[in-house]
């Protein structure tokens, strides 16, 4: 998923956060595609984005219809078969991608993250997930909830209160250097800590 608006990033360094180079010549998006293919050479990787600069070798660029809500980052028309949504602004370690790719479940969904962030969502029952997303979207449009991101989807899936970041079932902890960048400060802190 690379189709968010990145308002908090503010075009820092003159480029979208998804295209920030983490290692010389390799952007966040390119790194993620490379790591996924290292785990599964036959994986079909689709980058959902509205910017042609997000095209990465080894992935198909998909431009979703323009939608106004945060929940729309989970592009419903791509939910035609089981899949895994990865966040385009995340720095994944090799170990975290290995865990995400190799961890299986018989449940409808499986979330990966830590106490503060969700990094990936496996969606194994596309029809059910589309129903959840449609329900959440209707509630946003009706003004019953403010918006929906990964945490709200997770909580709705488990029948929990939507607010907060409580963790229960169907959640795999990623407790390594995997992180994401929403602001320039988060990026700069990552760069400092990496050195």
Coordinates of C-alpha atoms in Angstrom, one line a residue:
X1 CA 0.0 0.0 0.0
X2 CA 1.6 3.2 -1.1
X3 CA -1.6 5.2 -1.9
X4 CA -1.8 7.3 1.2
X5 CA -1.5 11.1 1.1
X6 CA 1.6 11.3 3.4
X7 CA 0.5 14.6 4.9
X8 CA 2.8 14.3 7.9
X9 CA 5.8 13.7 5.6
X10 CA 5.4 17.0 3.8
X11 CA 7.6 16.0 0.8
X12 CA 10.7 16.0 3.0
X13 CA 13.9 15.6 1.0
X14 CA 11.9 16.5 -2.1
X15 CA 10.4 13.0 -2.5
X16 CA 7.7 10.9 -1.2
X17 CA 8.6 8.8 1.9
X18 CA 8.1 5.6 0.0
X19 CA 10.9 6.6 -2.3
X20 CA 13.4 7.5 0.3
X21 CA 16.7 5.6 -0.2
X22 CA 17.5 3.4 2.8
X23 CA 20.6 2.0 1.2
X24 CA 22.4 3.6 -1.6
X25 CA 20.2 3.4 -4.7
X26 CA 17.4 1.4 -3.1
X27 CA 14.1 3.0 -1.9
X28 CA 11.8 1.6 0.8
X29 CA 9.5 0.3 -1.9
X30 CA 12.3 -1.4 -3.9
X31 CA 13.7 -2.9 -0.7
X32 CA 10.3 -4.4 0.2
X33 CA 9.8 -5.9 -3.3
X34 CA 13.3 -7.4 -3.2
X35 CA 12.8 -8.9 0.2
X36 CA 9.4 -10.4 -0.8
X37 CA 10.9 -12.0 -3.9
X38 CA 13.8 -13.4 -1.9
X39 CA 11.2 -15.3 0.2
X40 CA 8.9 -16.1 -2.7
X41 CA 10.4 -15.7 -6.2
X42 CA 6.9 -16.3 -7.7
X43 CA 5.1 -13.8 -5.6
X44 CA 2.8 -11.4 -7.4
X45 CA 3.7 -8.0 -6.0
X46 CA 1.3 -5.1 -6.7
X47 CA 2.0 -1.5 -5.6
X48 CA -1.1 0.5 -5.2
X49 CA -0.2 4.2 -5.8
X50 CA -1.2 7.3 -7.7
X51 CA 2.4 8.3 -8.6
X52 CA 4.1 6.7 -11.6
X53 CA 7.5 7.2 -9.8
X54 CA 6.4 4.3 -7.5
X55 CA 7.0 1.8 -10.3
X56 CA 9.5 -0.8 -9.1
X57 CA 11.1 -3.6 -11.1
X58 CA 9.5 -6.9 -10.0
X59 CA 6.2 -5.3 -9.1
X60 CA 3.1 -4.2 -11.0
X61 CA 1.9 -0.6 -10.4
X62 CA -1.8 -0.3 -9.9
X63 CA -3.6 3.1 -9.8
X64 CA -6.7 2.7 -7.7
X65 CA -9.7 5.0 -8.2
X66 CA -9.4 8.2 -6.2
X67 CA -11.1 7.7 -2.8
X68 CA -11.1 10.2 0.0
X69 CA -10.9 8.0 3.1
X70 CA -7.9 6.4 4.9
X71 CA -9.6 3.0 4.8
X72 CA -9.4 3.1 1.0
X73 CA -5.7 2.3 1.2
X74 CA -7.0 -1.3 1.5
X75 CA -7.9 -1.3 -2.2
X76 CA -11.0 -3.5 -2.3
X77 CA -10.8 -4.4 -6.0
X78 CA -7.4 -6.1 -5.3
X79 CA -9.2 -8.4 -2.8
X80 CA -10.2 -11.0 -5.4
X81 CA -8.1 -13.8 -3.8
X82 CA -6.1 -14.3 -0.6
X83 CA -3.3 -11.7 -0.3
X84 CA -1.1 -9.8 2.1
X85 CA -1.1 -6.0 2.4
X86 CA 2.3 -4.6 3.3
X87 CA 2.8 -0.9 4.1
X88 CA 4.8 1.0 1.5
X89 CA 6.4 3.3 4.0
X90 CA 7.7 0.6 6.2
X91 CA 11.3 -0.5 6.6
X92 CA 11.1 -4.3 6.9
X93 CA 14.0 -6.4 8.0
X94 CA 14.7 -9.7 6.2
X95 CA 13.5 -11.5 9.3
X96 CA 10.2 -9.7 9.4
X97 CA 9.5 -10.4 5.7
X98 CA 10.4 -14.0 6.3
X99 CA 8.0 -14.2 9.2
X100 CA 5.2 -12.5 7.3
X101 CA 5.7 -14.7 4.2
X102 CA 6.0 -18.0 6.1
X103 CA 3.4 -17.6 8.9
X104 CA 0.2 -19.3 7.9
X105 CA -3.2 -19.3 9.5
X106 CA -6.6 -20.9 9.0
X107 CA -8.4 -17.8 10.1
X108 CA -9.8 -15.1 7.9
X109 CA -7.1 -12.5 8.8
X110 CA -3.7 -12.3 10.4
X111 CA -2.1 -9.1 11.5
X112 CA 1.7 -8.4 12.0
X113 CA 3.1 -5.6 14.1
X114 CA 4.1 -4.4 17.5
X115 CA 2.5 -2.6 20.4
X116 CA 2.4 0.7 18.4
X117 CA 2.2 -0.2 14.7
X118 CA 0.7 -2.7 12.2
X119 CA 3.1 -3.6 9.4
X120 CA 1.2 -6.2 7.4
X121 CA -2.3 -7.8 7.1
X122 CA -2.8 -11.2 5.6
X123 CA -6.3 -11.4 4.2
X124 CA -7.3 -15.0 3.5
X125 CA -11.0 -14.7 3.1
X126 CA -11.4 -11.8 0.6
X127 CA -15.2 -11.8 0.6
X128 CA -15.4 -11.5 4.4
X129 CA -12.7 -8.8 4.4
X130 CA -14.5 -6.8 1.7
X131 CA -17.7 -6.9 3.9
X132 CA -15.7 -5.6 6.9
X133 CA -14.2 -2.8 4.9
X134 CA -17.6 -1.9 3.4
X135 CA -19.2 -1.8 6.8
X136 CA -16.4 0.4 8.2
X137 CA -16.6 2.7 5.2
X138 CA -20.4 3.1 5.7
X139 CA -19.9 4.0 9.3
X140 CA -17.3 6.6 8.4
X141 CA -19.6 8.2 5.8
X142 CA -22.5 8.1 8.3
X143 CA -20.3 9.9 10.8
X144 CA -20.4 7.1 13.3
X145 CA -16.6 6.7 13.4
X146 CA -13.9 9.2 12.4
X147 CA -11.8 7.1 10.1
X148 CA -10.3 3.6 9.8
X149 CA -6.7 2.5 9.7
X150 CA -5.1 -0.8 10.4
X151 CA -5.9 -0.8 14.1
X152 CA -9.6 -0.1 13.6
X153 CA -9.8 -2.9 11.0
X154 CA -8.1 -5.3 13.5
X155 CA -10.4 -4.3 16.3
X156 CA -13.5 -4.6 14.2
X157 CA -12.3 -8.0 12.9
X158 CA -12.1 -9.2 16.6
X159 CA -15.3 -7.5 17.7
X160 CA -13.4 -5.1 20.0
X161 CA -13.8 -1.4 20.7
X162 CA -12.4 0.5 17.7
X163 CA -10.4 3.0 19.7
X164 CA -6.8 2.3 20.9
X165 CA -4.2 -0.3 20.1
X166 CA -5.2 -3.3 22.1
X167 CA -3.9 -6.6 20.9
X168 CA -5.6 -10.0 21.3
X169 CA -5.8 -12.9 18.9
X170 CA -4.6 -13.3 15.3
X171 CA -1.6 -11.0 15.8
X172 CA 2.0 -11.9 15.2
X173 CA 4.5 -9.7 17.0
X174 CA 7.4 -8.2 14.9
X175 CA 9.9 -7.0 17.5
X176 CA 13.0 -6.2 15.5
X177 CA 14.2 -3.1 13.6
X178 CA 11.1 -3.1 11.4
X179 CA 9.5 0.4 11.5
X180 CA 7.7 2.9 9.4
X181 CA 8.1 6.6 8.7
X182 CA 5.2 9.0 9.0
X183 CA 7.3 12.1 9.7
X184 CA 10.7 13.4 8.9
X185 CA 11.6 13.1 12.6
X186 CA 10.9 9.4 12.6
X187 CA 13.0 9.0 9.5
X188 CA 15.9 11.0 11.0
X189 CA 15.7 9.0 14.2
X190 CA 15.9 5.7 12.2
X191 CA 18.9 6.9 10.3
X192 CA 20.7 8.0 13.5
X193 CA 19.9 4.7 15.2
X194 CA 21.0 2.7 12.2
X195 CA 24.4 4.3 12.3

